[in-house]
mmCIF file of N, CA and C in Angstrom:
data_model
loop_
_atom_site.group_PDB
_atom_site.id
_atom_site.type_symbol
_atom_site.label_atom_id
_atom_site.label_comp_id
_atom_site.label_asym_id
_atom_site.label_seq_id
_atom_site.Cartn_x
_atom_site.Cartn_y
_atom_site.Cartn_z
ATOM 1 N N MET A 2 70.773 108.619 125.202
ATOM 2 C CA MET A 2 72.127 108.452 125.064
ATOM 3 C C MET A 2 72.707 108.236 126.761
ATOM 4 N N ASN A 3 73.579 107.444 126.403
ATOM 5 C CA ASN A 3 74.375 107.058 128.279
ATOM 6 C C ASN A 3 75.592 107.852 128.034
ATOM 7 N N LYS A 4 75.869 108.641 129.141
ATOM 8 C CA LYS A 4 77.091 109.327 128.667
ATOM 9 C C LYS A 4 78.059 108.532 128.524
ATOM 10 N N ASP A 5 78.137 107.369 129.297
ATOM 11 C CA ASP A 5 79.225 106.281 128.718
ATOM 12 C C ASP A 5 79.281 105.541 128.083
ATOM 13 N N THR A 6 77.914 105.423 126.543
ATOM 14 C CA THR A 6 77.878 104.637 125.503
ATOM 15 C C THR A 6 78.350 105.674 124.572
ATOM 16 N N GLU A 7 78.677 106.744 125.033
ATOM 17 C CA GLU A 7 78.733 107.932 123.761
ATOM 18 C C GLU A 7 80.861 107.897 123.751
ATOM 19 N N LYS A 8 81.012 106.858 125.066
ATOM 20 C CA LYS A 8 82.668 106.993 125.281
ATOM 21 C C LYS A 8 83.306 105.215 123.774
ATOM 22 N N VAL A 9 84.218 105.765 124.216
ATOM 23 C CA VAL A 9 85.103 104.950 123.423
ATOM 24 C C VAL A 9 84.939 103.433 124.577
ATOM 25 N N ILE A 10 84.544 102.299 124.253
ATOM 26 C CA ILE A 10 84.221 100.804 125.065
ATOM 27 C C ILE A 10 84.895 99.494 124.505
ATOM 28 N N VAL A 11 86.287 99.253 125.371
ATOM 29 C CA VAL A 11 86.770 98.432 125.449
ATOM 30 C C VAL A 11 86.225 97.073 126.140
ATOM 31 N N PHE A 12 85.693 96.056 125.073
ATOM 32 C CA PHE A 12 85.266 95.108 125.730
ATOM 33 C C PHE A 12 86.631 93.929 125.516
ATOM 34 N N ILE A 13 87.001 93.169 127.093
ATOM 35 C CA ILE A 13 87.855 92.388 127.308
ATOM 36 C C ILE A 13 87.518 91.157 127.433
ATOM 37 N N ASP A 14 88.240 90.111 127.905
ATOM 38 C CA ASP A 14 87.807 89.160 128.452
ATOM 39 C C ASP A 14 88.264 88.964 129.579
ATOM 40 N N ALA A 15 87.298 89.051 130.923
ATOM 41 C CA ALA A 15 87.710 89.594 132.118
ATOM 42 C C ALA A 15 88.334 88.777 132.714
ATOM 43 N N GLN A 16 88.689 86.992 132.028
ATOM 44 C CA GLN A 16 89.737 85.933 132.434
ATOM 45 C C GLN A 16 91.073 86.057 131.631
ATOM 46 N N CYS A 17 91.369 87.136 131.282
ATOM 47 C CA CYS A 17 92.886 86.847 130.319
ATOM 48 C C CYS A 17 93.456 87.964 130.703
ATOM 49 N N VAL A 18 94.612 87.398 131.312
ATOM 50 C CA VAL A 18 95.990 88.555 132.145
ATOM 51 C C VAL A 18 96.193 89.046 130.673
ATOM 52 N N LEU A 19 96.464 88.670 129.926
ATOM 53 C CA LEU A 19 96.815 89.491 128.109
ATOM 54 C C LEU A 19 96.312 91.158 127.917
ATOM 55 N N CYS A 20 94.144 90.454 128.324
ATOM 56 C CA CYS A 20 93.361 91.426 128.187
ATOM 57 C C CYS A 20 93.382 92.345 129.218
ATOM 58 N N ASP A 21 93.934 91.835 130.528
ATOM 59 C CA ASP A 21 93.581 93.342 132.251
ATOM 60 C C ASP A 21 95.011 94.006 131.493
ATOM 61 N N PHE A 22 95.538 93.324 131.071
ATOM 62 C CA PHE A 22 97.140 94.086 131.210
ATOM 63 C C PHE A 22 96.811 95.302 129.990
ATOM 64 N N LEU A 23 96.450 95.046 128.798
ATOM 65 C CA LEU A 23 95.860 96.150 127.753
ATOM 66 C C LEU A 23 94.651 96.960 128.361
ATOM 67 N N SER A 24 93.704 96.390 129.445
ATOM 68 C CA SER A 24 93.187 97.477 129.589
ATOM 69 C C SER A 24 93.771 98.805 130.765
ATOM 70 N N LYS A 25 94.521 97.775 131.477
ATOM 71 C CA LYS A 25 95.170 98.633 132.263
ATOM 72 C C LYS A 25 96.013 100.110 131.689
ATOM 73 N N VAL A 26 96.805 99.433 130.253
ATOM 74 C CA VAL A 26 97.280 100.205 129.689
ATOM 75 C C VAL A 26 96.614 101.674 129.084
ATOM 76 N N ILE A 27 94.956 100.910 128.278
ATOM 77 C CA ILE A 27 94.126 102.080 127.777
ATOM 78 C C ILE A 27 94.119 103.259 129.403
ATOM 79 N N LEU A 28 93.635 102.270 130.153
ATOM 80 C CA LEU A 28 93.200 103.584 130.760
ATOM 81 C C LEU A 28 94.243 104.746 131.551
ATOM 82 N N TRP A 29 95.325 103.949 131.829
ATOM 83 C CA TRP A 29 96.653 105.098 132.239
ATOM 84 C C TRP A 29 96.635 105.644 130.714
ATOM 85 N N ALA A 30 96.888 104.871 129.687
ATOM 86 C CA ALA A 30 96.880 106.203 128.752
ATOM 87 C C ALA A 30 95.936 107.271 128.340
ATOM 88 N N ASP A 31 94.805 106.574 128.550
ATOM 89 C CA ASP A 31 93.646 107.659 128.098
ATOM 90 C C ASP A 31 93.427 109.494 129.550
ATOM 91 N N LYS A 32 94.736 110.135 129.158
ATOM 92 C CA LYS A 32 94.618 111.188 129.597
ATOM 93 C C LYS A 32 93.694 111.995 129.301
ATOM 94 N N LYS A 33 92.309 111.886 128.008
ATOM 95 C CA LYS A 33 91.884 112.839 127.619
ATOM 96 C C LYS A 33 90.184 112.004 128.003
ATOM 97 N N ASP A 34 89.928 111.194 128.601
ATOM 98 C CA ASP A 34 88.971 110.299 129.071
ATOM 99 C C ASP A 34 88.237 109.560 127.729
ATOM 100 N N TYR A 35 89.230 109.336 127.076
ATOM 101 C CA TYR A 35 88.087 108.790 125.549
ATOM 102 C C TYR A 35 87.481 107.419 125.926
ATOM 103 N N PHE A 36 87.526 106.522 127.132
ATOM 104 C CA PHE A 36 87.499 105.259 127.166
ATOM 105 C C PHE A 36 86.335 104.426 128.532
ATOM 106 N N ARG A 37 85.866 103.935 128.291
ATOM 107 C CA ARG A 37 85.781 103.299 129.116
ATOM 108 C C ARG A 37 85.589 101.829 128.457
ATOM 109 N N ILE A 38 86.100 100.789 130.290
ATOM 110 C CA ILE A 38 86.468 99.492 129.677
ATOM 111 C C ILE A 38 84.991 98.788 130.108
ATOM 112 N N ALA A 39 84.555 97.486 130.049
ATOM 113 C CA ALA A 39 83.784 96.236 130.526
ATOM 114 C C ALA A 39 84.074 94.966 129.821
ATOM 115 N N SER A 40 83.324 94.517 131.029
ATOM 116 C CA SER A 40 83.275 92.532 130.278
ATOM 117 C C SER A 40 82.768 92.282 128.853
ATOM 118 N N LEU A 41 83.324 90.960 128.160
ATOM 119 C CA LEU A 41 82.530 90.490 127.155
ATOM 120 C C LEU A 41 81.331 89.838 127.598
ATOM 121 N N THR A 42 81.471 89.622 128.954
ATOM 122 C CA THR A 42 79.867 89.143 129.380
ATOM 123 C C THR A 42 79.638 89.820 130.636
ATOM 124 N N GLY A 43 79.227 91.063 130.908
ATOM 125 C CA GLY A 43 79.034 91.473 131.309
ATOM 126 C C GLY A 43 77.486 92.306 130.533
ATOM 127 N N GLU A 44 76.850 93.045 131.931
ATOM 128 C CA GLU A 44 75.379 94.106 131.041
ATOM 129 C C GLU A 44 75.833 94.893 130.300
ATOM 130 N N THR A 45 76.508 95.375 130.221
ATOM 131 C CA THR A 45 77.186 96.383 129.141
ATOM 132 C C THR A 45 77.182 95.812 127.964
ATOM 133 N N TYR A 46 77.877 94.908 127.686
ATOM 134 C CA TYR A 46 77.966 94.048 126.469
ATOM 135 C C TYR A 46 76.465 93.560 125.684
ATOM 136 N N ARG A 47 76.068 93.320 127.116
ATOM 137 C CA ARG A 47 74.908 91.794 126.627
ATOM 138 C C ARG A 47 73.439 93.516 126.066
ATOM 139 N N MET A 48 73.998 94.818 126.728
ATOM 140 C CA MET A 48 72.894 95.870 126.167
ATOM 141 C C MET A 48 73.119 96.169 125.086
ATOM 142 N N LEU A 49 74.292 96.035 124.863
ATOM 143 C CA LEU A 49 74.214 96.739 123.565
ATOM 144 C C LEU A 49 75.057 96.594 122.259
ATOM 145 N N ALA A 50 74.682 95.085 122.610
ATOM 146 C CA ALA A 50 75.192 93.297 120.936
ATOM 147 C C ALA A 50 74.207 93.316 120.676
ATOM 148 N N GLN A 51 73.851 93.032 119.812
ATOM 149 C CA GLN A 51 72.670 92.578 118.932
ATOM 150 C C GLN A 51 71.825 91.610 119.327
ATOM 151 N N ASN A 52 73.123 90.490 119.078
ATOM 152 C CA ASN A 52 73.076 89.045 119.749
ATOM 153 C C ASN A 52 74.387 88.999 119.758
ATOM 154 N N PRO A 53 74.568 89.180 121.244
ATOM 155 C CA PRO A 53 75.184 88.765 122.207
ATOM 156 C C PRO A 53 75.966 87.464 121.961
ATOM 157 N N GLN A 54 77.173 86.824 121.798
ATOM 158 C CA GLN A 54 77.805 85.352 122.091
ATOM 159 C C GLN A 54 78.547 85.434 122.787
ATOM 160 N N PRO A 55 78.328 84.609 123.535
ATOM 161 C CA PRO A 55 79.259 84.102 124.730
ATOM 162 C C PRO A 55 80.701 83.826 124.303
ATOM 163 N N PRO A 56 81.321 84.617 124.730
ATOM 164 C CA PRO A 56 83.110 85.250 124.089
ATOM 165 C C PRO A 56 83.248 83.760 124.064
ATOM 166 N N ASN A 57 84.430 83.751 123.045
ATOM 167 C CA ASN A 57 84.600 82.003 122.262
ATOM 168 C C ASN A 57 86.422 82.220 122.666
ATOM 169 N N GLN A 58 86.972 81.536 122.335
ATOM 170 C CA GLN A 58 88.317 81.213 122.575
ATOM 171 C C GLN A 58 89.234 82.157 121.997
ATOM 172 N N LEU A 59 88.701 82.774 120.811
ATOM 173 C CA LEU A 59 89.469 83.606 119.988
ATOM 174 C C LEU A 59 89.398 84.726 119.893
ATOM 175 N N GLN A 60 88.201 85.462 120.923
ATOM 176 C CA GLN A 60 87.584 86.291 121.007
ATOM 177 C C GLN A 60 88.273 87.153 122.454
ATOM 178 N N TYR A 61 89.043 88.356 122.283
ATOM 179 C CA TYR A 61 89.284 88.318 123.480
ATOM 180 C C TYR A 61 89.069 90.309 124.042
ATOM 181 N N VAL A 62 88.994 90.777 122.612
ATOM 182 C CA VAL A 62 88.694 92.528 122.517
ATOM 183 C C VAL A 62 87.583 92.493 121.177
ATOM 184 N N GLU A 63 86.987 93.498 121.880
ATOM 185 C CA GLU A 63 85.592 94.266 120.787
ATOM 186 C C GLU A 63 85.802 95.736 121.049
ATOM 187 N N VAL A 64 85.416 96.632 120.503
ATOM 188 C CA VAL A 64 85.091 97.527 121.218
ATOM 189 C C VAL A 64 83.928 98.271 119.503
ATOM 190 N N TYR A 65 83.152 99.012 121.113
ATOM 191 C CA TYR A 65 81.841 99.803 120.815
ATOM 192 C C TYR A 65 82.611 101.195 120.357
ATOM 193 N N SER A 66 82.646 101.898 119.315
ATOM 194 C CA SER A 66 82.487 103.327 119.337
ATOM 195 C C SER A 66 82.110 104.668 118.564
ATOM 196 N N HIS A 67 81.102 104.935 119.094
ATOM 197 C CA HIS A 67 79.867 105.923 118.689
ATOM 198 C C HIS A 67 79.270 105.481 117.412
ATOM 199 N N GLY A 68 78.922 104.164 118.031
ATOM 200 C CA GLY A 68 77.612 103.192 117.105
ATOM 201 C C GLY A 68 78.175 102.381 116.514
ATOM 202 N N ARG A 69 79.647 102.210 116.304
ATOM 203 C CA ARG A 69 80.312 101.006 115.403
ATOM 204 C C ARG A 69 80.903 100.107 116.099
ATOM 205 N N TRP A 70 80.650 98.970 115.872
ATOM 206 C CA TRP A 70 81.985 98.099 116.360
ATOM 207 C C TRP A 70 82.943 97.533 115.672
ATOM 208 N N PHE A 71 84.163 97.006 116.173
ATOM 209 C CA PHE A 71 84.922 96.669 115.516
ATOM 210 C C PHE A 71 85.419 95.513 116.494
ATOM 211 N N ASP A 72 86.084 94.445 115.755
ATOM 212 C CA ASP A 72 86.454 93.153 116.304
ATOM 213 C C ASP A 72 87.980 92.897 116.081
ATOM 214 N N GLY A 73 88.428 92.170 116.514
ATOM 215 C CA GLY A 73 89.709 91.331 116.019
ATOM 216 C C GLY A 73 91.052 92.267 115.987
ATOM 217 N N PRO A 74 91.388 92.609 114.908
ATOM 218 C CA PRO A 74 92.251 93.687 115.146
ATOM 219 C C PRO A 74 91.842 95.140 114.336
ATOM 220 N N MET A 75 90.986 95.181 114.185
ATOM 221 C CA MET A 75 90.265 96.326 113.778
ATOM 222 C C MET A 75 89.544 96.912 114.958
ATOM 223 N N ALA A 76 89.682 96.256 115.948
ATOM 224 C CA ALA A 76 89.505 96.679 117.429
ATOM 225 C C ALA A 76 90.344 97.362 117.749
ATOM 226 N N ILE A 77 91.844 96.786 117.899
ATOM 227 C CA ILE A 77 93.175 97.216 118.618
ATOM 228 C C ILE A 77 93.661 98.317 117.248
ATOM 229 N N PHE A 78 93.238 98.495 116.480
ATOM 230 C CA PHE A 78 93.007 99.538 115.319
ATOM 231 C C PHE A 78 92.809 101.006 116.194
ATOM 232 N N GLU A 79 91.442 100.571 116.186
ATOM 233 C CA GLU A 79 90.655 101.716 116.887
ATOM 234 C C GLU A 79 90.976 101.997 118.100
ATOM 235 N N ILE A 80 91.219 101.538 119.353
ATOM 236 C CA ILE A 80 91.659 101.637 119.882
ATOM 237 C C ILE A 80 93.557 103.032 120.255
ATOM 238 N N LEU A 81 94.000 102.138 118.911
ATOM 239 C CA LEU A 81 95.035 102.891 118.906
ATOM 240 C C LEU A 81 94.862 104.430 118.272
ATOM 241 N N ARG A 82 94.279 104.424 117.046
ATOM 242 C CA ARG A 82 93.468 105.562 116.386
ATOM 243 C C ARG A 82 93.277 106.934 117.828
ATOM 244 N N THR A 83 92.278 105.836 118.748
ATOM 245 C CA THR A 83 92.076 107.026 119.384
ATOM 246 C C THR A 83 92.970 107.468 120.550
ATOM 247 N N LEU A 84 93.609 106.411 120.871
ATOM 248 C CA LEU A 84 94.831 106.992 121.812
ATOM 249 C C LEU A 84 95.489 107.929 121.640
ATOM 250 N N GLY A 85 96.012 108.326 120.203
ATOM 251 C CA GLY A 85 96.498 109.067 118.864
ATOM 252 C C GLY A 85 97.417 108.872 119.637
ATOM 253 N N PHE A 86 98.801 110.025 118.836
ATOM 254 C CA PHE A 86 100.484 109.336 119.463
ATOM 255 C C PHE A 86 100.655 109.469 120.454
ATOM 256 N N PRO A 87 102.044 109.150 120.840
ATOM 257 C CA PRO A 87 102.706 108.012 120.269
ATOM 258 C C PRO A 87 102.167 106.712 119.576
ATOM 259 N N TYR A 88 100.734 106.187 120.898
ATOM 260 C CA TYR A 88 100.271 105.110 120.034
ATOM 261 C C TYR A 88 100.203 104.874 118.825
ATOM 262 N N SER A 89 99.652 105.789 118.187
ATOM 263 C CA SER A 89 98.771 105.693 116.730
ATOM 264 C C SER A 89 99.992 105.300 115.623
ATOM 265 N N ILE A 90 101.367 105.498 116.083
ATOM 266 C CA ILE A 90 102.382 105.250 115.387
ATOM 267 C C ILE A 90 102.397 103.864 114.740
ATOM 268 N N PHE A 91 101.556 102.590 116.001
ATOM 269 C CA PHE A 91 101.055 101.557 115.474
ATOM 270 C C PHE A 91 100.320 100.883 114.577
ATOM 271 N N LEU A 92 99.503 102.337 114.262
ATOM 272 C CA LEU A 92 98.763 101.491 113.459
ATOM 273 C C LEU A 92 99.296 101.610 111.769
ATOM 274 N N VAL A 93 101.231 101.512 111.718
ATOM 275 C CA VAL A 93 101.814 101.250 110.152
ATOM 276 C C VAL A 93 100.911 99.835 110.203
ATOM 277 N N PHE A 94 100.920 98.834 111.301
ATOM 278 C CA PHE A 94 100.178 97.623 110.884
ATOM 279 C C PHE A 94 99.249 97.436 110.210
ATOM 280 N N LYS A 95 98.097 98.470 109.676
ATOM 281 C CA LYS A 95 97.318 98.844 109.571
ATOM 282 C C LYS A 95 97.656 98.086 107.617
ATOM 283 N N LEU A 96 99.097 98.627 107.135
ATOM 284 C CA LEU A 96 99.215 98.673 105.883
ATOM 285 C C LEU A 96 99.525 97.126 105.271
ATOM 286 N N LEU A 97 99.526 96.021 106.587
ATOM 287 C CA LEU A 97 99.950 94.444 105.840
ATOM 288 C C LEU A 97 98.586 93.485 105.570
ATOM 289 N N PRO A 98 98.518 93.475 104.629
ATOM 290 C CA PRO A 98 96.995 92.832 104.448
ATOM 291 C C PRO A 98 95.913 92.547 105.874
ATOM 292 N N THR A 99 94.687 92.797 105.352
ATOM 293 C CA THR A 99 93.766 92.229 106.371
ATOM 294 C C THR A 99 94.346 90.541 106.938
ATOM 295 N N LYS A 100 94.780 89.337 106.053
ATOM 296 C CA LYS A 100 94.416 88.686 106.037
ATOM 297 C C LYS A 100 95.715 87.936 107.285
ATOM 298 N N ILE A 101 96.828 89.010 107.138
ATOM 299 C CA ILE A 101 97.906 88.595 108.024
ATOM 300 C C ILE A 101 97.780 88.991 109.481
ATOM 301 N N ASN A 102 96.824 90.216 109.615
ATOM 302 C CA ASN A 102 96.654 90.817 110.712
ATOM 303 C C ASN A 102 95.939 90.369 111.594
ATOM 304 N N TRP A 103 94.791 89.650 110.798
ATOM 305 C CA TRP A 103 93.748 88.289 111.453
ATOM 306 C C TRP A 103 94.105 87.408 111.466
ATOM 307 N N PHE A 104 95.943 86.771 110.831
ATOM 308 C CA PHE A 104 96.390 85.394 111.305
ATOM 309 C C PHE A 104 96.969 85.713 112.384
ATOM 310 N N LEU A 105 97.225 87.073 113.052
ATOM 311 C CA LEU A 105 98.118 87.246 114.004
ATOM 312 C C LEU A 105 97.576 87.082 115.667
ATOM 313 N N TYR A 106 96.467 87.970 114.915
ATOM 314 C CA TYR A 106 95.163 88.477 116.165
ATOM 315 C C TYR A 106 94.988 86.992 116.658
ATOM 316 N N ARG A 107 94.582 86.019 115.751
ATOM 317 C CA ARG A 107 94.309 84.715 115.952
ATOM 318 C C ARG A 107 95.326 84.073 116.528
ATOM 319 N N TYR A 108 96.138 84.487 116.260
ATOM 320 C CA TYR A 108 97.399 83.436 116.526
ATOM 321 C C TYR A 108 97.859 83.935 117.971
ATOM 322 N N VAL A 109 97.697 85.445 118.718
ATOM 323 C CA VAL A 109 97.651 85.510 120.378
ATOM 324 C C VAL A 109 96.813 85.235 120.989
ATOM 325 N N ALA A 110 95.267 85.099 119.628
ATOM 326 C CA ALA A 110 94.471 84.845 120.721
ATOM 327 C C ALA A 110 94.052 83.237 121.762
ATOM 328 N N LYS A 111 94.457 83.106 120.325
ATOM 329 C CA LYS A 111 94.728 80.905 120.900
ATOM 330 C C LYS A 111 95.611 80.602 121.496
ATOM 331 N N LYS A 112 96.187 81.278 121.753
ATOM 332 C CA LYS A 112 98.293 81.138 122.798
ATOM 333 C C LYS A 112 97.888 81.789 124.218
ATOM 334 N N ARG A 113 96.915 83.206 124.232
ATOM 335 C CA ARG A 113 97.128 83.952 125.134
ATOM 336 C C ARG A 113 97.585 83.568 126.376
ATOM 337 N N PHE A 114 95.931 82.349 127.116
ATOM 338 C CA PHE A 114 96.060 81.763 128.250
ATOM 339 C C PHE A 114 97.666 80.999 128.416
ATOM 340 N N ALA A 115 98.102 80.136 127.510
ATOM 341 C CA ALA A 115 99.136 79.465 127.958
ATOM 342 C C ALA A 115 100.854 80.120 128.108
ATOM 343 N N TRP A 116 100.327 81.650 126.910
ATOM 344 C CA TRP A 116 101.560 82.457 127.487
ATOM 345 C C TRP A 116 101.102 83.290 128.582
ATOM 346 N N PHE A 117 100.257 84.234 129.217
ATOM 347 C CA PHE A 117 100.217 84.835 129.897
ATOM 348 C C PHE A 117 99.362 84.147 131.326
ATOM 349 N N GLY A 118 98.445 83.107 130.872
ATOM 350 C CA GLY A 118 97.772 82.679 132.208
ATOM 351 C C GLY A 118 96.419 83.228 132.159
ATOM 352 N N ARG A 119 95.342 82.652 133.037
ATOM 353 C CA ARG A 119 94.092 82.841 132.896
ATOM 354 C C ARG A 119 94.211 83.239 134.221
ATOM 355 N N LYS A 120 93.158 84.475 134.277
ATOM 356 C CA LYS A 120 92.751 85.189 136.136
ATOM 357 C C LYS A 120 90.963 84.460 136.658
ATOM 358 N N GLU A 121 90.941 84.170 137.695
ATOM 359 C CA GLU A 121 89.714 83.557 138.053
ATOM 360 C C GLU A 121 88.808 84.559 138.918
ATOM 361 N N ILE A 122 89.389 85.459 139.141
ATOM 362 C CA ILE A 122 88.510 86.945 139.082
ATOM 363 C C ILE A 122 88.952 88.244 138.741
ATOM 364 N N CYS A 123 88.670 89.292 138.152
ATOM 365 C CA CYS A 123 88.900 90.781 137.381
ATOM 366 C C CYS A 123 89.545 91.329 138.253
ATOM 367 N N SER A 124 90.490 91.792 137.901
ATOM 368 C CA SER A 124 90.885 92.801 138.755
ATOM 369 C C SER A 124 90.407 94.220 137.964
ATOM 370 N N LEU A 125 89.891 94.507 137.410
ATOM 371 C CA LEU A 125 89.296 95.577 136.962
ATOM 372 C C LEU A 125 88.192 96.312 138.312
ATOM 373 N N GLU A 126 87.926 95.676 139.080
ATOM 374 C CA GLU A 126 86.855 96.262 139.803
ATOM 375 C C GLU A 126 87.832 96.685 141.062
ATOM 376 N N SER A 127 89.040 96.270 141.205
ATOM 377 C CA SER A 127 90.270 96.688 142.199
ATOM 378 C C SER A 127 90.178 98.037 141.125
ATOM 379 N N SER A 128 90.716 98.104 140.560
ATOM 380 C CA SER A 128 91.222 99.011 140.192
ATOM 381 C C SER A 128 91.502 100.961 140.311
ATOM 382 N N GLN A 129 91.793 101.488 140.820
ATOM 383 C CA GLN A 129 91.875 103.388 140.495
ATOM 384 C C GLN A 129 90.630 103.892 139.877
ATOM 385 N N ASN A 130 90.709 103.558 138.408
ATOM 386 C CA ASN A 130 89.580 104.121 137.612
ATOM 387 C C ASN A 130 88.421 103.129 137.429
ATOM 388 N N LEU A 131 87.809 103.453 139.258
ATOM 389 C CA LEU A 131 86.569 102.457 139.188
ATOM 390 C C LEU A 131 85.571 103.340 138.134
ATOM 391 N N LYS A 132 85.714 105.020 138.107
ATOM 392 C CA LYS A 132 84.641 105.597 136.680
ATOM 393 C C LYS A 132 84.719 104.797 135.706
ATOM 394 N N LYS A 133 85.748 104.426 134.831
ATOM 395 C CA LYS A 133 85.747 104.348 133.722
ATOM 396 C C LYS A 133 85.484 102.065 133.414
ATOM 397 N N ILE A 134 84.761 101.476 134.392
ATOM 398 C CA ILE A 134 84.380 100.507 134.834
ATOM 399 C C ILE A 134 83.332 100.293 133.917
ATOM 400 N N LEU A 135 82.898 99.772 132.836
ATOM 401 C CA LEU A 135 81.385 99.299 133.584
ATOM 402 C C LEU A 135 81.132 98.477 133.517
ATOM 403 N N PRO A 136 79.620 97.974 134.301
ATOM 404 C CA PRO A 136 79.214 96.258 134.630
ATOM 405 C C PRO A 136 79.279 95.557 133.270
#
């Protein structure tokens, strides 16, 4: 198995400004080199996903962690758990009913382009953390 696939891989919508911000926060906070970032439309996603689907409007982040897939709010919770303290404080939201977490996730996913905008090109390639960016 490739060393990068042993990391926690966060797949993002590369056109989403909110997703871009999320990936930059993850890379900044990842002091122990746990994470890799890739696009939901990229080669790494197509290679790992069993039946890769093109990203839809409600999909902006998925996580592949040690052979398991997480999507929606569960992906966000896996990121927070892996980052550890102080970010793991936000895991308190797991106490909410799953339906509420999914409602909030879908609401933000649906509104993210209106609120934050859309990018024509992904800024990850210009990141100073190129070794953490997967194709």
